mmCIF file of C-alpha atoms and ligand atoms in Angstrom:
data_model
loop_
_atom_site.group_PDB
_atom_site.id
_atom_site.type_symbol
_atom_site.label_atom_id
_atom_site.label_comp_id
_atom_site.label_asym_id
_atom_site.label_seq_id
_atom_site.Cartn_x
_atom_site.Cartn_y
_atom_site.Cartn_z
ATOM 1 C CA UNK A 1 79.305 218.996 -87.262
ATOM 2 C CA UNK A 2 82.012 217.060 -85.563
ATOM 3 C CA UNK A 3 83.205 214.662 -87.680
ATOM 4 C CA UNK A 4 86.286 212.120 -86.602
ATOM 5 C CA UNK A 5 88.083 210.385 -89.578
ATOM 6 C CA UNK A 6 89.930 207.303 -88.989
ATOM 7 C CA UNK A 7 91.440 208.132 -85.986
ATOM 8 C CA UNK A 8 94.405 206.009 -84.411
ATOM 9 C CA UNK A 9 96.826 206.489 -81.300
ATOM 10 C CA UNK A 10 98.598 204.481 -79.885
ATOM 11 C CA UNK A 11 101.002 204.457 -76.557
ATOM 12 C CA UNK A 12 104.220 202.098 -76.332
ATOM 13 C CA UNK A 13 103.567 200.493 -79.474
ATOM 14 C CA UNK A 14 99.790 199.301 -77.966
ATOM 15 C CA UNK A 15 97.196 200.088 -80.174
ATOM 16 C CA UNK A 16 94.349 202.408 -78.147
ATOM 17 C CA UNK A 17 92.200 203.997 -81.458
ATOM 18 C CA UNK A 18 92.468 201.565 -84.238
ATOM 19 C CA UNK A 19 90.915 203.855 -87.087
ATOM 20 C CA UNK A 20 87.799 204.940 -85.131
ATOM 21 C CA UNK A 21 85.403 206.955 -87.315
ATOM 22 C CA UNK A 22 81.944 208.939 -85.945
ATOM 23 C CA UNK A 23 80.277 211.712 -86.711
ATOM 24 C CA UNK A 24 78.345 213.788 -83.962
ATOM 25 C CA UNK A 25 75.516 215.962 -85.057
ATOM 26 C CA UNK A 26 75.771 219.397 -84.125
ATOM 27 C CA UNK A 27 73.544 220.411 -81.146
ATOM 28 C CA UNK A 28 73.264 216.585 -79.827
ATOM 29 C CA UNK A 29 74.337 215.013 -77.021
ATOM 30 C CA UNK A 30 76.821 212.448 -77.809
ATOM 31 C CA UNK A 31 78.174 209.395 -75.098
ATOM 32 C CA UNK A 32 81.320 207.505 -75.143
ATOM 33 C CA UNK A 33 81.189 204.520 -73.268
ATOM 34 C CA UNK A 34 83.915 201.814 -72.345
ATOM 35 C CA UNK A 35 85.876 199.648 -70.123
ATOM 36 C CA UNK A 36 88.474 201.625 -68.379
ATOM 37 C CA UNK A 37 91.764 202.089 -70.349
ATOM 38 C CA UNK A 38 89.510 201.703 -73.400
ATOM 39 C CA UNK A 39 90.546 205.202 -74.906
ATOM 40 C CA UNK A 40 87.361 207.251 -73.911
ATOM 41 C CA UNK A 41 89.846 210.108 -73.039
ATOM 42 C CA UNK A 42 92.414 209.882 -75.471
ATOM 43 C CA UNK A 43 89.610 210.330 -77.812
ATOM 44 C CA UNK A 44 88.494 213.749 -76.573
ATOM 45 C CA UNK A 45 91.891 214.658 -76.233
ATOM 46 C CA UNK A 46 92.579 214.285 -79.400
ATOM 47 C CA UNK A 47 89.266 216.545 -80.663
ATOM 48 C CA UNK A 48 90.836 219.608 -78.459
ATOM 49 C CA UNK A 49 94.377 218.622 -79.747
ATOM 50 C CA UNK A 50 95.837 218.030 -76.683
ATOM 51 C CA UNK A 51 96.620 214.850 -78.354
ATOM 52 C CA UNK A 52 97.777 214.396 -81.553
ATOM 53 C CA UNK A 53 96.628 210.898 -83.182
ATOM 54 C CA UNK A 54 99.264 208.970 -85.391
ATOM 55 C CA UNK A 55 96.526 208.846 -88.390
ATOM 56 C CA UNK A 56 93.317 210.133 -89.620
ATOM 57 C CA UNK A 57 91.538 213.462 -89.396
ATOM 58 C CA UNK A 58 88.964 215.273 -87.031
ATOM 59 C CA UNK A 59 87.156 218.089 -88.800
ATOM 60 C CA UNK A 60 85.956 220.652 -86.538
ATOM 61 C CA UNK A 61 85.538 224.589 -87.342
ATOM 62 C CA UNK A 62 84.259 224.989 -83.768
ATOM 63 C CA UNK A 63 85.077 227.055 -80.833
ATOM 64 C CA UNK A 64 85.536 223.753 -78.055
ATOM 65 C CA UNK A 65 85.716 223.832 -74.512
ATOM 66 C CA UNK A 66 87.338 220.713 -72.517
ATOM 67 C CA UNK A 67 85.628 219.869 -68.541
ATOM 68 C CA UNK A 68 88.268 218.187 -67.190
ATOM 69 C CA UNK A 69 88.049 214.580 -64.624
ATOM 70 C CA UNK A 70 89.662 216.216 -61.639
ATOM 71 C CA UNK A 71 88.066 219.830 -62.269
ATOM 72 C CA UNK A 72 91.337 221.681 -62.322
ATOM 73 C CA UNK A 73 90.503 224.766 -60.443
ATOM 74 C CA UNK A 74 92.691 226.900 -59.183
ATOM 75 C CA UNK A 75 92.681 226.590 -55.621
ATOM 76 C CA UNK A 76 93.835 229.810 -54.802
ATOM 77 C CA UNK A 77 91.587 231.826 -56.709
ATOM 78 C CA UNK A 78 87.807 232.354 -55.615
ATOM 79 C CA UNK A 79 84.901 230.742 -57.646
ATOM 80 C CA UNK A 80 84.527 234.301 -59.526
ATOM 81 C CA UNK A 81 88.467 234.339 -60.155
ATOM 82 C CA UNK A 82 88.537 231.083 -61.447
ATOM 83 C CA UNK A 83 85.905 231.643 -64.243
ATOM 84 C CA UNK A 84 87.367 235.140 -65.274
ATOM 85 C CA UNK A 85 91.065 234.409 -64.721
ATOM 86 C CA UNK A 86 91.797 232.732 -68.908
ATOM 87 C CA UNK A 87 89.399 235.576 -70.212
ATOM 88 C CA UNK A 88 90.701 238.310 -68.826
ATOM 89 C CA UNK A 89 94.259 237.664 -69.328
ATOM 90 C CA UNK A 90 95.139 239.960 -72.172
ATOM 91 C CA UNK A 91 92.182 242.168 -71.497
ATOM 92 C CA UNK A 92 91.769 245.979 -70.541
ATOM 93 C CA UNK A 93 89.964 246.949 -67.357
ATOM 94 C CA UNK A 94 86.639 247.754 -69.283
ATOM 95 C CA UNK A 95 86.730 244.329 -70.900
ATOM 96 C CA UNK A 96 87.341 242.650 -67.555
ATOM 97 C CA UNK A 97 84.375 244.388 -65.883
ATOM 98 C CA UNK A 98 82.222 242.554 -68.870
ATOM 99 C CA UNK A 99 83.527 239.213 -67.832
ATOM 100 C CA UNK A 100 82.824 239.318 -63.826
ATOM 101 C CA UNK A 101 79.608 240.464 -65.193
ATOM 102 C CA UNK A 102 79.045 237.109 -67.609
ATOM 103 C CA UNK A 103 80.734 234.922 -65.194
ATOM 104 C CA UNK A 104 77.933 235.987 -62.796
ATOM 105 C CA UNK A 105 75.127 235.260 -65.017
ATOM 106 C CA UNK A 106 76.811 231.768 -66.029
ATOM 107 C CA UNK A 107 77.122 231.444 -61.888
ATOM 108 C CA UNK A 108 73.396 232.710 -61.980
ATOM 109 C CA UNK A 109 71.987 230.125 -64.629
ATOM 110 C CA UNK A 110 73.782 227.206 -63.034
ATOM 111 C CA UNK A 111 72.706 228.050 -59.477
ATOM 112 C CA UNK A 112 75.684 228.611 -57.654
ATOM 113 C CA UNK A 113 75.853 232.223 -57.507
ATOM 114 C CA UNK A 114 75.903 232.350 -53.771
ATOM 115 C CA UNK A 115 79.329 230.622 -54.353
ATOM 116 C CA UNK A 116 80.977 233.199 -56.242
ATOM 117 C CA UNK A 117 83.562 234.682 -53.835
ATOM 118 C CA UNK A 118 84.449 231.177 -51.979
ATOM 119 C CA UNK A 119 87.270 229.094 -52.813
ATOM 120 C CA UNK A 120 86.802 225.599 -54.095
ATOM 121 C CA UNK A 121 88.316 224.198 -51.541
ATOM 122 C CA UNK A 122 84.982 224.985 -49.602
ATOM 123 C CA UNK A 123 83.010 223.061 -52.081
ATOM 124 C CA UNK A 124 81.264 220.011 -52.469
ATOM 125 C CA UNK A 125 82.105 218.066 -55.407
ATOM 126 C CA UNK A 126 78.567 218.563 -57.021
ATOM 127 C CA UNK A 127 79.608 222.204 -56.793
ATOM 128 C CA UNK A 128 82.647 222.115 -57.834
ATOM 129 C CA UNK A 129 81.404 220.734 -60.918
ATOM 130 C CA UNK A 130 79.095 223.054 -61.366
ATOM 131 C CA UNK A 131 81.700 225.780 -61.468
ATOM 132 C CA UNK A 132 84.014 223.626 -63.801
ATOM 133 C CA UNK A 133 81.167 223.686 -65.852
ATOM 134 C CA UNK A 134 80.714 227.419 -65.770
ATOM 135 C CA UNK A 135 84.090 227.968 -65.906
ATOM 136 C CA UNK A 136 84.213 225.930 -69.527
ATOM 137 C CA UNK A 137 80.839 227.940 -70.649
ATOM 138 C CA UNK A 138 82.917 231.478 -70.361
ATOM 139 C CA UNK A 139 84.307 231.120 -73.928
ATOM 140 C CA UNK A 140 80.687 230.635 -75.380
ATOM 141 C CA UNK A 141 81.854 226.963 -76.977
ATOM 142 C CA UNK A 142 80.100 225.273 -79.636
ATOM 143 C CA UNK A 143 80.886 222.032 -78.714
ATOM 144 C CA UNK A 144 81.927 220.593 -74.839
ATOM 145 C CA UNK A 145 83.480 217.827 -73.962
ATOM 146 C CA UNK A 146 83.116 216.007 -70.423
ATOM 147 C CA UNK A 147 85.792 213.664 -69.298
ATOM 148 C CA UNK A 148 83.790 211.758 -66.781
ATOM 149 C CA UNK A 149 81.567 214.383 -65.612
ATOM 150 C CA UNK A 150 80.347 212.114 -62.965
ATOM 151 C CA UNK A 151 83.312 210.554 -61.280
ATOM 152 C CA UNK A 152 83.380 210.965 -57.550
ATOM 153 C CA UNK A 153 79.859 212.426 -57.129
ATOM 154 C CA UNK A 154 76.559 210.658 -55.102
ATOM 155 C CA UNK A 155 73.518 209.817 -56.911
ATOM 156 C CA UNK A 156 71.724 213.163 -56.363
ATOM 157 C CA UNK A 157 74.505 215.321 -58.015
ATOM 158 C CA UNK A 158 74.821 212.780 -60.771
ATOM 159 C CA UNK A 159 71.146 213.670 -61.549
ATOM 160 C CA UNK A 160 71.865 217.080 -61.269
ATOM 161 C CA UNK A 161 74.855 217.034 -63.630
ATOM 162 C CA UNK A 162 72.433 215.437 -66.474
ATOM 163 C CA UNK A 163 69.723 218.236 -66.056
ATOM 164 C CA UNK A 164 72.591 221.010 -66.210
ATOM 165 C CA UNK A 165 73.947 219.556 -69.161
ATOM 166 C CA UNK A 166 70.613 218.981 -70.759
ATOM 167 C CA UNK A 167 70.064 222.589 -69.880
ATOM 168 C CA UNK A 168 73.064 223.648 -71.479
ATOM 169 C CA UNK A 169 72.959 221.752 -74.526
ATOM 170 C CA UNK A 170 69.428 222.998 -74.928
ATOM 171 C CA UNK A 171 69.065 226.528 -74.163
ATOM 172 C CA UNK A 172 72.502 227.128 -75.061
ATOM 173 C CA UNK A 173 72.873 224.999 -78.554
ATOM 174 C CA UNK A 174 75.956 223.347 -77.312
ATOM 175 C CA UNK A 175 77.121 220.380 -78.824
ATOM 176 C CA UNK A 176 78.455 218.051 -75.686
ATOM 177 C CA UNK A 177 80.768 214.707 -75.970
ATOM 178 C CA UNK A 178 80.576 212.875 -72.783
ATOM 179 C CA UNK A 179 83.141 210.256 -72.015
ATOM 180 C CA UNK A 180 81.760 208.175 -68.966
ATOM 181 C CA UNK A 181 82.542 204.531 -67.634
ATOM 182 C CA UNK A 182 78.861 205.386 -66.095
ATOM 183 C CA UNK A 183 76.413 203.447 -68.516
ATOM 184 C CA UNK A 184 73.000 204.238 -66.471
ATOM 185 C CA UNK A 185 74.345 207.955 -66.835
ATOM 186 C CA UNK A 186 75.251 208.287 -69.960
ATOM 187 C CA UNK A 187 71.896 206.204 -71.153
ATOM 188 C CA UNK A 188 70.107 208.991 -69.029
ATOM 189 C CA UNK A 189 71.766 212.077 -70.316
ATOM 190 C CA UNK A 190 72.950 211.704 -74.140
ATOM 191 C CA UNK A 191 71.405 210.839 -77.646
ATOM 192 C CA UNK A 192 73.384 208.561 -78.743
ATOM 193 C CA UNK A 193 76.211 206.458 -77.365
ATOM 194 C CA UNK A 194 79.296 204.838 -78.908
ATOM 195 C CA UNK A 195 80.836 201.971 -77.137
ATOM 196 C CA UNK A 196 84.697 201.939 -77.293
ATOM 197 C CA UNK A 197 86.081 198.384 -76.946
ATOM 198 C CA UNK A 198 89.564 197.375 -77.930
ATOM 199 C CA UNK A 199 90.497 200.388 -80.297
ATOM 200 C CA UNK A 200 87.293 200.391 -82.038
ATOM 201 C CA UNK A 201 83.890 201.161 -81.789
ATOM 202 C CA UNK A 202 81.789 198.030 -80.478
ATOM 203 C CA UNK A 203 78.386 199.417 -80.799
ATOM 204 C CA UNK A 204 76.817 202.785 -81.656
ATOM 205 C CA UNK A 205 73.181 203.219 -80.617
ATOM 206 C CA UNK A 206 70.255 205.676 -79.776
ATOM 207 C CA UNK A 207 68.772 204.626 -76.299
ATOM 208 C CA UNK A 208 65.542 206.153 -76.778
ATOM 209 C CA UNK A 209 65.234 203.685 -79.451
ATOM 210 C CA UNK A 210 66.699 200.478 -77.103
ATOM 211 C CA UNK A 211 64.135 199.061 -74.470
ATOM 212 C CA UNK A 212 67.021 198.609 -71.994
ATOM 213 C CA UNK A 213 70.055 200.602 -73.481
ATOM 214 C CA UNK A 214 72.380 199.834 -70.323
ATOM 215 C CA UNK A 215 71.479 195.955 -70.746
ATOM 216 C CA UNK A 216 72.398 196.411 -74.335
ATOM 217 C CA UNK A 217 75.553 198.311 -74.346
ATOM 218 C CA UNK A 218 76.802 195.720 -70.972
ATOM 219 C CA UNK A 219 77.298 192.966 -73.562
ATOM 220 C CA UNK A 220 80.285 194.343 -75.213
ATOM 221 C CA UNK A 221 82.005 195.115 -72.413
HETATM 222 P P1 ADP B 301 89.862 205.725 -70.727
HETATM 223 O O1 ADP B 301 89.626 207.186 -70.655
HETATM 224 O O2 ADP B 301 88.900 205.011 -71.626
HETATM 225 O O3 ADP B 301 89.900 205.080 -69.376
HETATM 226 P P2 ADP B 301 92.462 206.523 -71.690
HETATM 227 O O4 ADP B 301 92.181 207.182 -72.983
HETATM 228 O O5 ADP B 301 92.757 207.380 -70.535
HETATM 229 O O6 ADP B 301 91.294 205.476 -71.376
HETATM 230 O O7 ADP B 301 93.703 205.571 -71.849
HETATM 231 C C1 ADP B 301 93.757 204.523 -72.813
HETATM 232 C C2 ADP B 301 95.073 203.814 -72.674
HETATM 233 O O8 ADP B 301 96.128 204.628 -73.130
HETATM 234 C C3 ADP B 301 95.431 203.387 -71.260
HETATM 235 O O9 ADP B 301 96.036 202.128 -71.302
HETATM 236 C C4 ADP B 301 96.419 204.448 -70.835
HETATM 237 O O10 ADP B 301 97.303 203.935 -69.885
HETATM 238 C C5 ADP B 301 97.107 204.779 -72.131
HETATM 239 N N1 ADP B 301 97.581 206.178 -72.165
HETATM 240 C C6 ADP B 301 96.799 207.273 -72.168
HETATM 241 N N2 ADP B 301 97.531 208.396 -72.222
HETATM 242 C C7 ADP B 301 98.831 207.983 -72.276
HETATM 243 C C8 ADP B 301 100.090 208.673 -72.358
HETATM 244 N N3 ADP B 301 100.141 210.004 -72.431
HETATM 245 N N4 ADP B 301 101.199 207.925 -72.390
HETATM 246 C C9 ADP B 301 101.150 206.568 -72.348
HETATM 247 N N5 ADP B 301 100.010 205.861 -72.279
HETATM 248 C C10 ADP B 301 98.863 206.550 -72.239
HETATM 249 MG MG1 MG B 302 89.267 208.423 -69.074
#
């Protein structure tokens, strides 16, 4: 369980979380919506700690792995490089053999295997977040979170991105935290959604229990 306690931060005095509370049920699929500048990705930056908030508490005993916006792969380093380079760090030459060996599988299951010794400069951005994607699933996390997994791709690799992270979340057990300004995504891909409006949370709902989730979370923008 991932459980956020009265969470505030603010920037220059402006107030971005104003105590936000939620708890996220392990092995669901959890969306945060709202308006740009609305604190989406303060929010999951404070759950890794990249952040620190000003007040509150977020309980988590998990191992967490963060998919950044922009990707953020190294774009000197191959596909295969990329995913091994933060595991293999302080490892012995045995060790490392075990991680090109997992990174391929990971490359395997998400269907980019072919991609493996190409740089990601070469890539299309539906690919490259498939290896972001792979590259976050190297340290086996419990939970993921997604800063707007979506950003910058077409329609077709949006789709894709919701069956991968279905795929993940099921087969893997992952918990996943999606921040998206993307509302027909996010209604598509998560379990429940919490709508982020002026430092607290507007509306929290399940959109397999809303007849038109997107029409209903549009009205507190
Ligand atoms: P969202 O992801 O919902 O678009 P953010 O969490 O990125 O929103 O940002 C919320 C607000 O906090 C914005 O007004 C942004 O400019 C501000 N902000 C975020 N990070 C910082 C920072 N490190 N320093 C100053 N202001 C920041
Ligand atoms: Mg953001």
């Amino acid at each position: 369980m991932l459980k956020i306690c009265n969470i505030s931060k603010s920037f220059n005095k402006v107030n971005i979380l104003d105590n936000v509370s939620v708890t996220i049920a392990e092995g669901s699929i959890f969306g945060l919506a709202g308006p740009s500048g609305s604190g989406k990705s303060t929010l999951l930056r404070c759950i890794q700690r990249l952040e620190s908030s000003d007040s509150g508490e977020i309980c988590c005993n998990h191992k967490v792995a963060f998919m950044f916006q922009d990707f953020q792969l190294f774009p000197h380093m191959t596909v295969l490089q990329n995913l091994i380079y933060a595991p293999a760090l302080k490892s012995t030459a045995e060790e490392k053999q075990l991680f090109i060996y997992k990174a391929r599988e990971i490359l395997r299951d998400l269907g980019i295997e072919e991609k493996a010794s190409v740089y990601p400069g070469t890539l299309s951005g539906g690919q490259k977040q498939r290896v972001a994607l792979a590259r976050s699933l190297m340290i086996d996390p419990d939970v993921l979170l997604c800063d707007e997994p979506t950003s910058g791709l077409d329609m077709v690799s949006i789709m894709d991105v919701v069956a991968l992270l279905q795929k993940v979340n099921e087969q893997l057990g992952v918990t996943i935290v999606i921040a998206s300004h993307d509302l027909v995504f996010l209604t598509k891909v998560a379990d429940r959604i919490a709508l982020i409006k002026s430092g607290k949370i507007a509306v929290d709902l399940k959109p397999s229990q809303c007849t038109d989730p997107v029409k209903d979370l549009k009205e507190y923008y």
